[in-house]
JSON list of C-alpha atoms in Angstrom, two decimals:
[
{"chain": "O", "resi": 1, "resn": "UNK", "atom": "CA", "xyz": [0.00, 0.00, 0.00]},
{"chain": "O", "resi": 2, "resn": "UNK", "atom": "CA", "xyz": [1.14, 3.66, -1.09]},
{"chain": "O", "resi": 3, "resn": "UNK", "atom": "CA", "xyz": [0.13, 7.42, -0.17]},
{"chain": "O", "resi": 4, "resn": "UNK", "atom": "CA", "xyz": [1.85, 10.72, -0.05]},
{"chain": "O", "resi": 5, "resn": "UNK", "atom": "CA", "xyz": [1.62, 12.67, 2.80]},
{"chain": "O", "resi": 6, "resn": "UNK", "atom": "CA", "xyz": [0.12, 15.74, 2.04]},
{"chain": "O", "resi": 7, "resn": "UNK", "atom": "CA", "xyz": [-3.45, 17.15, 3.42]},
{"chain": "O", "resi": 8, "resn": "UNK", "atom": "CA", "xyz": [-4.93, 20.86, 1.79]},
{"chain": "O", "resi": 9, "resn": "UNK", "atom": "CA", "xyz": [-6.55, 23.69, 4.24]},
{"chain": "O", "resi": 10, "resn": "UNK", "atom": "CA", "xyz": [-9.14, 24.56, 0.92]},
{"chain": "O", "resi": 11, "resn": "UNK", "atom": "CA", "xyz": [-6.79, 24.92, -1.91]},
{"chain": "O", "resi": 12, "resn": "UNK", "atom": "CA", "xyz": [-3.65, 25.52, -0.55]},
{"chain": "O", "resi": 13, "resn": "UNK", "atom": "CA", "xyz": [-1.28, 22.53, 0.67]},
{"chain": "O", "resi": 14, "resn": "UNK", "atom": "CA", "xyz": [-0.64, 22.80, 3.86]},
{"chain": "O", "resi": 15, "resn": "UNK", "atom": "CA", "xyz": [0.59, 20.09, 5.89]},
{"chain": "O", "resi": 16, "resn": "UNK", "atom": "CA", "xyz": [2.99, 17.55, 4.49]},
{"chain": "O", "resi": 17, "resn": "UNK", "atom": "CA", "xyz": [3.62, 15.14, 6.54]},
{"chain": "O", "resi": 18, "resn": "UNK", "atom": "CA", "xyz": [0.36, 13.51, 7.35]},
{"chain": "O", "resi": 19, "resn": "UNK", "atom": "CA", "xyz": [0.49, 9.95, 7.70]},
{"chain": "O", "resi": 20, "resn": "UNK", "atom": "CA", "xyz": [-2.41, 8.20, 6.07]},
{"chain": "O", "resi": 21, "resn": "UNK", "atom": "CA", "xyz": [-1.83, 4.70, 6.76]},
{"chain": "O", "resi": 22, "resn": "UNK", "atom": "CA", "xyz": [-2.67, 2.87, 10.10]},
{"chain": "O", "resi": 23, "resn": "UNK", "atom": "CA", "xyz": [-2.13, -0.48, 11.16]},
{"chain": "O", "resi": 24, "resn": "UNK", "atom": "CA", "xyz": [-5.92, -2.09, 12.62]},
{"chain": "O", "resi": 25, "resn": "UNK", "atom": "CA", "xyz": [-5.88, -4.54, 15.08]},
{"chain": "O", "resi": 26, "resn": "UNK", "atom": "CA", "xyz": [-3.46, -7.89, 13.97]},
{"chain": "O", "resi": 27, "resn": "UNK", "atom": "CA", "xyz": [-4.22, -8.32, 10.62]},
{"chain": "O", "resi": 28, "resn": "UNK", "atom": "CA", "xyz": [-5.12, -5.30, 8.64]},
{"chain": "O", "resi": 29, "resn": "UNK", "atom": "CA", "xyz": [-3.96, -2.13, 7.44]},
{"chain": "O", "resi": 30, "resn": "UNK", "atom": "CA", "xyz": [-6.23, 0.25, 6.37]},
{"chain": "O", "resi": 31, "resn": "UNK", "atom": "CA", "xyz": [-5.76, 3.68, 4.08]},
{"chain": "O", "resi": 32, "resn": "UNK", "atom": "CA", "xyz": [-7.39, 6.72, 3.40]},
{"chain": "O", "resi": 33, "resn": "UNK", "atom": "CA", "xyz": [-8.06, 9.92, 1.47]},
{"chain": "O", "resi": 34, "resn": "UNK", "atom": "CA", "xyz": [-10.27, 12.67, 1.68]},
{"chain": "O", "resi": 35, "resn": "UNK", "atom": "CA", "xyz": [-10.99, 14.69, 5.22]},
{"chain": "O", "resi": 36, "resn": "UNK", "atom": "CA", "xyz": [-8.33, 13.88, 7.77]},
{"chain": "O", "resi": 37, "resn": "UNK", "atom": "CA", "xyz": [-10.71, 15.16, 10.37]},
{"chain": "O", "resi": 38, "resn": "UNK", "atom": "CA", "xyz": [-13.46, 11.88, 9.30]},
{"chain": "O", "resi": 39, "resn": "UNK", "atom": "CA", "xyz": [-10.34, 9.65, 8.97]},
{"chain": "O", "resi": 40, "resn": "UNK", "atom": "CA", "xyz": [-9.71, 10.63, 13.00]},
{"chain": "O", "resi": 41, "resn": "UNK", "atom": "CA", "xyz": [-12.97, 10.02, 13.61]},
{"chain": "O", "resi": 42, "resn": "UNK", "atom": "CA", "xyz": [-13.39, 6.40, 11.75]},
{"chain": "O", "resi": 43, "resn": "UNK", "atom": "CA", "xyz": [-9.96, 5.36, 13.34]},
{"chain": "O", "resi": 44, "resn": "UNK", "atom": "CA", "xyz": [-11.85, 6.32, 16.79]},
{"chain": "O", "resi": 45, "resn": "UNK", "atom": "CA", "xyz": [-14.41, 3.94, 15.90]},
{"chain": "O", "resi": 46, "resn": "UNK", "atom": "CA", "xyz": [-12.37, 1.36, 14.94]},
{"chain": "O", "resi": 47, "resn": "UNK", "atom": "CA", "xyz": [-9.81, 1.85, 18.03]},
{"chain": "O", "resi": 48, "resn": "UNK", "atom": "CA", "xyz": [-13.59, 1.42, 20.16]},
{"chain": "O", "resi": 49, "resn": "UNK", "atom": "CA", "xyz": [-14.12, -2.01, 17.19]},
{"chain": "O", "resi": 50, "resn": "UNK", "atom": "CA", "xyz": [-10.78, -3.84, 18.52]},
{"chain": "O", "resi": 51, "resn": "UNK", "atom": "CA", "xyz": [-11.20, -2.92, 21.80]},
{"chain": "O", "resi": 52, "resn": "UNK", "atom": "CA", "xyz": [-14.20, -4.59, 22.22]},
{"chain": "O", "resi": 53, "resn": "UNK", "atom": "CA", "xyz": [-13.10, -7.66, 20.03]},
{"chain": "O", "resi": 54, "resn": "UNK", "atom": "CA", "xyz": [-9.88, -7.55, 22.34]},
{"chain": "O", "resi": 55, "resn": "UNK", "atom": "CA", "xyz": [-12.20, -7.61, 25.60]},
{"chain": "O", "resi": 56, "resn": "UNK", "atom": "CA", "xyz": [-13.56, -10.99, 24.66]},
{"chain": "O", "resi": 57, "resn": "UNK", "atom": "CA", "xyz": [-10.41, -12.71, 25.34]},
{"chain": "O", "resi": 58, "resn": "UNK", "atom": "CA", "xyz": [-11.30, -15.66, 23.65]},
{"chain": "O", "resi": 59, "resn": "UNK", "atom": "CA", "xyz": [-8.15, -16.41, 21.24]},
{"chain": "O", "resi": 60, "resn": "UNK", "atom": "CA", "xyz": [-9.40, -15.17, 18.18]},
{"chain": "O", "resi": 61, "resn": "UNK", "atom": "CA", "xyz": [-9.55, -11.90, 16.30]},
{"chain": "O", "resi": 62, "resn": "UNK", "atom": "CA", "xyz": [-10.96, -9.66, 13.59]},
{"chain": "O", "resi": 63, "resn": "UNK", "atom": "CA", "xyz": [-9.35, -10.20, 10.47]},
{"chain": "O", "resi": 64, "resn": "UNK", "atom": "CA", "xyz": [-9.39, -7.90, 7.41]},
{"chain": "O", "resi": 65, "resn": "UNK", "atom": "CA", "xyz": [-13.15, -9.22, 5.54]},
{"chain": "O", "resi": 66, "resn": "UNK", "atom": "CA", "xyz": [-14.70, -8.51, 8.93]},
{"chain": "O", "resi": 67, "resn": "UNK", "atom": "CA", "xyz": [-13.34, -4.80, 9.29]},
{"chain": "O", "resi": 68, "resn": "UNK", "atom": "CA", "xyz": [-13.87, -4.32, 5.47]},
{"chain": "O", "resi": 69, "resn": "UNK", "atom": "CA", "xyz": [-17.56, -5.04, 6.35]},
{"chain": "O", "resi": 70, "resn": "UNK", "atom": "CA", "xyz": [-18.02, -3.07, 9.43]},
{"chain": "O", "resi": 71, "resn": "UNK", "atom": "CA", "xyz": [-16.83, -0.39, 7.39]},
{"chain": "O", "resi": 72, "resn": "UNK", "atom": "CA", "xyz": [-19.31, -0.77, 4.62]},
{"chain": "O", "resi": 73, "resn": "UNK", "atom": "CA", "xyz": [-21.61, -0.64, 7.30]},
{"chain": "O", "resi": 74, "resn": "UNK", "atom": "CA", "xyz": [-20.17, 2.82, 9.31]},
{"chain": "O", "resi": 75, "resn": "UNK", "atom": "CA", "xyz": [-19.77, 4.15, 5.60]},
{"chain": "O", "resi": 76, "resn": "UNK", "atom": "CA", "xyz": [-23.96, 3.40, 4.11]},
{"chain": "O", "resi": 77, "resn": "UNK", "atom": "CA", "xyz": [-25.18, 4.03, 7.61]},
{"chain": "O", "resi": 78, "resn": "UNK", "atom": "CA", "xyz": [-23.42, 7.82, 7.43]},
{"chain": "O", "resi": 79, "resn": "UNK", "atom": "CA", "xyz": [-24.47, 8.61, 3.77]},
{"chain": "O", "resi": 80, "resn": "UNK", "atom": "CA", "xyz": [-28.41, 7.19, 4.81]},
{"chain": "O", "resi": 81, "resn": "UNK", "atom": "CA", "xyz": [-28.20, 9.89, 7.66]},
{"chain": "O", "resi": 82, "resn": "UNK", "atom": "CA", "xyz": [-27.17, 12.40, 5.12]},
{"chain": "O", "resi": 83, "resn": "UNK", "atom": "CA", "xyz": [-24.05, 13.13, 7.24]},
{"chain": "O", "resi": 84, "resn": "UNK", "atom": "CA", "xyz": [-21.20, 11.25, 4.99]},
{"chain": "O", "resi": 85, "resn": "UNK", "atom": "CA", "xyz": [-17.67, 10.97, 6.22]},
{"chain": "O", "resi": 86, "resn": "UNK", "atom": "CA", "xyz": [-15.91, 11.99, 3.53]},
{"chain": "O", "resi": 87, "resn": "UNK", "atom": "CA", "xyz": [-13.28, 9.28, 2.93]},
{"chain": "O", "resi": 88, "resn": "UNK", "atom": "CA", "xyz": [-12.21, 6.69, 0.68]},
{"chain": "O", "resi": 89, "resn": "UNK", "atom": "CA", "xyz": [-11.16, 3.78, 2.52]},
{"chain": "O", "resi": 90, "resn": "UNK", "atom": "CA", "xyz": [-8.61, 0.82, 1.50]},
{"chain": "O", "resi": 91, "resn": "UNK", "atom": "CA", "xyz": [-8.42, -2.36, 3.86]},
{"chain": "O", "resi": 92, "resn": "UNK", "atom": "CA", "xyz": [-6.01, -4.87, 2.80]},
{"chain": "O", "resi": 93, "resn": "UNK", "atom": "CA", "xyz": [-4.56, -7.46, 5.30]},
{"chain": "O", "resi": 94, "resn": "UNK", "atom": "CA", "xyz": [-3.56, -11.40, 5.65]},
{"chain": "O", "resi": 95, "resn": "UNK", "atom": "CA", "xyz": [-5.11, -13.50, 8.59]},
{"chain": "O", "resi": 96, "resn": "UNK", "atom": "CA", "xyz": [-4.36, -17.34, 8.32]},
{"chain": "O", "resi": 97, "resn": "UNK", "atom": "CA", "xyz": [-2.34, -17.37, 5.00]},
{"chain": "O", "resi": 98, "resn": "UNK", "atom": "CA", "xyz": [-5.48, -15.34, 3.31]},
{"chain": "O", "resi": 99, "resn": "UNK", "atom": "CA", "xyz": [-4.66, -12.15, 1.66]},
{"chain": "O", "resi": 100, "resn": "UNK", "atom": "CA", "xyz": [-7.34, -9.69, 1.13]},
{"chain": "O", "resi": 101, "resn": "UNK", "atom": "CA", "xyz": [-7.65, -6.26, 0.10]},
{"chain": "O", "resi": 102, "resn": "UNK", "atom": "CA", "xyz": [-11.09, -3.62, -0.20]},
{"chain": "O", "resi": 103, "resn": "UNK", "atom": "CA", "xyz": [-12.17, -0.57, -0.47]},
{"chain": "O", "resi": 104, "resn": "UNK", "atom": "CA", "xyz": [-14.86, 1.11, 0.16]},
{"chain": "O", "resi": 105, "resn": "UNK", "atom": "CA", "xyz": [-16.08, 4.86, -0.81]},
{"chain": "O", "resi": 106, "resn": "UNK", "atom": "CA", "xyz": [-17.69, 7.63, 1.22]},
{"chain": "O", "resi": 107, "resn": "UNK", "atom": "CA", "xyz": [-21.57, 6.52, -0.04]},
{"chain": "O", "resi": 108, "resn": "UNK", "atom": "CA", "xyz": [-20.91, 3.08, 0.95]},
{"chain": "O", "resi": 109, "resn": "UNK", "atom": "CA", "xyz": [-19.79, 1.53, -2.16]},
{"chain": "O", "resi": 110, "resn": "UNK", "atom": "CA", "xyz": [-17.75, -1.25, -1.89]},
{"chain": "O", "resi": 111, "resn": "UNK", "atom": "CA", "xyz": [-15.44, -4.24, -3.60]},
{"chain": "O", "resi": 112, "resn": "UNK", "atom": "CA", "xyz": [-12.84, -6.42, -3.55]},
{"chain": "O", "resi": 113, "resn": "UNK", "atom": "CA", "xyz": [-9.94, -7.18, -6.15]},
{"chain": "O", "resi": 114, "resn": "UNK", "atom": "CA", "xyz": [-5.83, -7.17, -6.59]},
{"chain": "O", "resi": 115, "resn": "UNK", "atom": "CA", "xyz": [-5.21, -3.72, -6.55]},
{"chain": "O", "resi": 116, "resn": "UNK", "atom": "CA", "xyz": [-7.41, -0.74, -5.24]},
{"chain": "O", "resi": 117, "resn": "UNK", "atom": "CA", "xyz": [-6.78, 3.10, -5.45]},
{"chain": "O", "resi": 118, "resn": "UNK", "atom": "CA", "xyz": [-8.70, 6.07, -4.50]},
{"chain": "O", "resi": 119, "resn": "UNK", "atom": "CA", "xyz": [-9.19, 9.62, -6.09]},
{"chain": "O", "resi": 120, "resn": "UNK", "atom": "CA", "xyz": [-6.68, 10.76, -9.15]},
{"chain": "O", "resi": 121, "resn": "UNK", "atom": "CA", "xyz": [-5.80, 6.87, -8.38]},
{"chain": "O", "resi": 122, "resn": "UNK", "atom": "CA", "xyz": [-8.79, 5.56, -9.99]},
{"chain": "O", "resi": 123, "resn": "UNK", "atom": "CA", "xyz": [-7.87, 7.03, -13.30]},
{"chain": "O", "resi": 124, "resn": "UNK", "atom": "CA", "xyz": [-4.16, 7.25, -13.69]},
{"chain": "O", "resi": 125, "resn": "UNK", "atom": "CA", "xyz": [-2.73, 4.31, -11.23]},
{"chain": "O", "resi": 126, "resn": "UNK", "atom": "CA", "xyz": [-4.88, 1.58, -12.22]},
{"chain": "O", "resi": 127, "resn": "UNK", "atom": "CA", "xyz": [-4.94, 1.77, -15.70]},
{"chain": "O", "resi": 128, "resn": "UNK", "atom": "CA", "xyz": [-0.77, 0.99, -15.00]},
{"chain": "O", "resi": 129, "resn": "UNK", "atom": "CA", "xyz": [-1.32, -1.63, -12.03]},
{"chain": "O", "resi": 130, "resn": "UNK", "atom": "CA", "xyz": [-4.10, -3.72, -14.91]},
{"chain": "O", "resi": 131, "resn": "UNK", "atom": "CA", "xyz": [-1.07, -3.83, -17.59]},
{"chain": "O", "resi": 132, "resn": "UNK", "atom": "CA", "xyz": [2.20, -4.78, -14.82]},
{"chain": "O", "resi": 133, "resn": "UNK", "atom": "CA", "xyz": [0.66, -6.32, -11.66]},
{"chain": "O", "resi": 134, "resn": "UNK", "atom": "CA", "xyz": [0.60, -9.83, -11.32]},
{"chain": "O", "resi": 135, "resn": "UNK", "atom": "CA", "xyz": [-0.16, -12.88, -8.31]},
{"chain": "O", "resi": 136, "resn": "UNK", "atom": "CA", "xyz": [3.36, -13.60, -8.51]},
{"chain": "O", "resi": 137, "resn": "UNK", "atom": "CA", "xyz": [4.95, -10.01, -8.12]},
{"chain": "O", "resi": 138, "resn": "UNK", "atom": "CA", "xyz": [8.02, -9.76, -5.83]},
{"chain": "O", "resi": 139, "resn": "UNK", "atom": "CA", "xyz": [7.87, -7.33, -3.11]},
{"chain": "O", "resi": 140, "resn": "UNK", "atom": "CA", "xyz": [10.61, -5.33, -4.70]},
{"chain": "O", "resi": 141, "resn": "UNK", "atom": "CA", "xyz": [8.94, -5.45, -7.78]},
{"chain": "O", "resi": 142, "resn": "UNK", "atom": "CA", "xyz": [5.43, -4.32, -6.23]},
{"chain": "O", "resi": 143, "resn": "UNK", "atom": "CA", "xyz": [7.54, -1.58, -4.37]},
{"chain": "O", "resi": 144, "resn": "UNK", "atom": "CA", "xyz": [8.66, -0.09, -8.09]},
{"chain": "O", "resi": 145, "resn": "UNK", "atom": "CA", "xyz": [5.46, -0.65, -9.77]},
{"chain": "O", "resi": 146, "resn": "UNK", "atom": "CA", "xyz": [3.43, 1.78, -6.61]},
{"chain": "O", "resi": 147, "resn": "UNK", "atom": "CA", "xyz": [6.60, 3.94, -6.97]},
{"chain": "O", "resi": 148, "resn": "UNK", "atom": "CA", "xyz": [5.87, 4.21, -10.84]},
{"chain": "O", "resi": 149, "resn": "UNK", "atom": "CA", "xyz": [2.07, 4.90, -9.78]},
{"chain": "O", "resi": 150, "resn": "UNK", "atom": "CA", "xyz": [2.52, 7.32, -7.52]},
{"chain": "O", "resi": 151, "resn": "UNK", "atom": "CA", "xyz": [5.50, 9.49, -9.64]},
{"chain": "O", "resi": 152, "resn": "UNK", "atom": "CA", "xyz": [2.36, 9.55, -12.75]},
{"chain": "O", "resi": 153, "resn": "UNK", "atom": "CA", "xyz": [0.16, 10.77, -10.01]},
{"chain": "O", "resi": 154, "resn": "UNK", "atom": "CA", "xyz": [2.89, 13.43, -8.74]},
{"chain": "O", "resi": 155, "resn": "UNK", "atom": "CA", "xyz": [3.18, 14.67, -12.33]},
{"chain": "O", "resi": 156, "resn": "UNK", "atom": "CA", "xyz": [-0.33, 14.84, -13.08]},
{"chain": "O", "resi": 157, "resn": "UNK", "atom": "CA", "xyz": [-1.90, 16.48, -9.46]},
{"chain": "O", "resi": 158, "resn": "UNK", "atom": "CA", "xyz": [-1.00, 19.84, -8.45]},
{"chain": "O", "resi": 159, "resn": "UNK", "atom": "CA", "xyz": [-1.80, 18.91, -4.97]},
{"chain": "O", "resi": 160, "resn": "UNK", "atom": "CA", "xyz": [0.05, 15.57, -4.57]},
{"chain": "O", "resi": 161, "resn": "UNK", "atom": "CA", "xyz": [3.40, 16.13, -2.40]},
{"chain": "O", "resi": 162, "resn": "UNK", "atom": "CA", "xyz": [6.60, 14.10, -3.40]},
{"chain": "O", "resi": 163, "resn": "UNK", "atom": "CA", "xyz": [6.93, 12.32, -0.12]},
{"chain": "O", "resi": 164, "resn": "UNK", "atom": "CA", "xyz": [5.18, 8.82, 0.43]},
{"chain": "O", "resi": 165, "resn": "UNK", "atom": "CA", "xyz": [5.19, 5.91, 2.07]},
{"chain": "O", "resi": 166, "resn": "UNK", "atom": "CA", "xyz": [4.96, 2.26, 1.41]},
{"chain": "O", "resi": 167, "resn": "UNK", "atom": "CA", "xyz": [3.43, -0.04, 3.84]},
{"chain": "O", "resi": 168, "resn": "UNK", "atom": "CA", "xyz": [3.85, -4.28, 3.99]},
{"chain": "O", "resi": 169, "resn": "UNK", "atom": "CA", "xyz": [1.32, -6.22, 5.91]},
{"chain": "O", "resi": 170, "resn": "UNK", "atom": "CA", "xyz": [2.23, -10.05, 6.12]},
{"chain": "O", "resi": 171, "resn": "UNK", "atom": "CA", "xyz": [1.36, -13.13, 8.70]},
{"chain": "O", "resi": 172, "resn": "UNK", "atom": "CA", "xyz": [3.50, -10.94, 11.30]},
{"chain": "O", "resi": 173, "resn": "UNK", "atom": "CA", "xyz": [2.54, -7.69, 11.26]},
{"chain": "O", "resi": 174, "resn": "UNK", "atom": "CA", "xyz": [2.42, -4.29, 9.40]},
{"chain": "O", "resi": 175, "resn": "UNK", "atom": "CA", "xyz": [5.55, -2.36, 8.62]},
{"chain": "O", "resi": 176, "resn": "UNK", "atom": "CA", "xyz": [5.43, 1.19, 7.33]},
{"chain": "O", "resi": 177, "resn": "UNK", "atom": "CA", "xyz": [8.71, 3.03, 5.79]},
{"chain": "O", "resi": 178, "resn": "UNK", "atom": "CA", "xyz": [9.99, 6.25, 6.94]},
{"chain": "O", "resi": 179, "resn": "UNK", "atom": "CA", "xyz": [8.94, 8.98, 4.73]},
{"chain": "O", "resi": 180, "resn": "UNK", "atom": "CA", "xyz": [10.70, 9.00, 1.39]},
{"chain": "O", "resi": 181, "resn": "UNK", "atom": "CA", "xyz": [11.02, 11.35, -2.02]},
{"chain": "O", "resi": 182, "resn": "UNK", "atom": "CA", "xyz": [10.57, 10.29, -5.66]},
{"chain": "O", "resi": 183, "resn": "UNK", "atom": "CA", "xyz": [13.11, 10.55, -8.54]},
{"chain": "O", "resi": 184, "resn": "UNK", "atom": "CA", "xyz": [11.29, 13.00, -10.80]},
{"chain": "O", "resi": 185, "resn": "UNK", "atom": "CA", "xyz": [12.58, 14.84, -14.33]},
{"chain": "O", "resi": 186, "resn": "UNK", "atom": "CA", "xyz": [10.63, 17.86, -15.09]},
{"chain": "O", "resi": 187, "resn": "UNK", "atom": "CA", "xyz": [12.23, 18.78, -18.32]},
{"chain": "O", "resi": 188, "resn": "UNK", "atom": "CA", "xyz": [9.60, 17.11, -20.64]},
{"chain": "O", "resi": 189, "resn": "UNK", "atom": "CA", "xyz": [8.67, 19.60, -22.69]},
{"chain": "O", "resi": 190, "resn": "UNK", "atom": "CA", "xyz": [5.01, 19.14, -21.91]},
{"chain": "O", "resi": 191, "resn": "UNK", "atom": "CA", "xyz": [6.61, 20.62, -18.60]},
{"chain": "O", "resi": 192, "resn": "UNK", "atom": "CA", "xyz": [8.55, 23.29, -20.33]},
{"chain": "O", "resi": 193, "resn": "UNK", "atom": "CA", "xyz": [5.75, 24.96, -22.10]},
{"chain": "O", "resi": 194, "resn": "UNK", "atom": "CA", "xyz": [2.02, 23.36, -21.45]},
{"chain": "O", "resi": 195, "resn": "UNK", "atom": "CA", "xyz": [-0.08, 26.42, -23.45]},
{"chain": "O", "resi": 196, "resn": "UNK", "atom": "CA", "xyz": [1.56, 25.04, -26.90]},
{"chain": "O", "resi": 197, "resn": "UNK", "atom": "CA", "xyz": [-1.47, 24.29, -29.23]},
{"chain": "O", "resi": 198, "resn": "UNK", "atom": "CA", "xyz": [-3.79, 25.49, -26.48]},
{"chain": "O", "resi": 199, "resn": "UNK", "atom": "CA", "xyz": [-4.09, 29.09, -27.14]},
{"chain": "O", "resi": 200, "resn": "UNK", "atom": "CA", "xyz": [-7.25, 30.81, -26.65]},
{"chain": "O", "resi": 201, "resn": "UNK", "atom": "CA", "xyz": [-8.96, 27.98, -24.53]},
{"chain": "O", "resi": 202, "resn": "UNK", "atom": "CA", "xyz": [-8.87, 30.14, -21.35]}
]
């Protein structure tokens, strides 16, 4: 799992180094975009989820399809009220040699497949993850390819910030890396000069 690390006050980008990635309970990591002040508040209900699953004391625990679903839930139940926390939510995570990864949006929509993204992601990183992921993909490999996703999304969003991180859940936990910068070139000419051909169109 990828993000950057920047949040906007309105237009302006304010904060860069927001971390947007949380481990949840044993088995699953969960990450967001949109308002960091709904994120707080669905990590407080969560935090209240394994608490209570952690209270039981009976040996076993949530795994990642049953905190994909109570988030469906938390998500349609907000957007029914009229009140929607505005987030996009991915929940991947392995519990008993099953991996699984979902996401859900702010309306409750929801799915499962091999690769997820939210926002600008939904248009520019998966049309790259459909041509070069595959089930057999090392983790260096996956590392480059979300590296390769995330520089296109760099280039393309004014408000994206060149410093992510990269998170690895496995069988033993969740490991996120320090914050980190992307090799970018900004001397296409694209770059240079992006009114060529486009005069009069503002």
């Amino acid at each position: 799992m990828a993000s950057d690390m920047g949040a906007s006050y309105g237009s302006t980008l304010r904060y860069k180094s927001v971390e947007r990635m949380k481990p949840i309970g044993k088995h699953s990591l969960l990450g967001a975009s949109g308002e960091i002040s709904d994120l707080q508040e669905i990590l407080r209900y969560l935090d209240e989820l394994i608490l209570y699953d952690n209270m039981w004391d009976d040996g076993n625990s949530l795994g990642p399809k049953e905190v994909h679903s109570y988030l469906t839930r938390v998500m349609y139940n907000r957007r029914n009220k009229f009140n929607p926390l505005w987030n996009s939510l991915v929940l991947g995570g392995v519990k008993n040699g099953e991996k699984y990864l979902g996401t859900v949006s702010m309306i409750g929509v929801h799915f499962e497949d091999n690769h997820v993204a939210t926002g600008f992601g939904n248009h520019l990183a998966r049309p790259i993850l459909r041509d070069e992921w595959k089930e057999d993909l090392s983790y260096e490999d996956g590392v480059k390819l979300l590296e390769k996703c995330m520089r296109v999304l760099l280039y393309r969003d004014r408000s994206a910030v060149n410093k992510i991180q990269i998170a690895k859940i496995t069988e033993e936990g969740v490991s996120i890396s320090k914050p980190y910068s992307l090799r970018t070139f900004w001397e296409f000419t694209a770059f240079r000069n992006p009114t060529v051909g486009a005069e009069g169109s503002w």
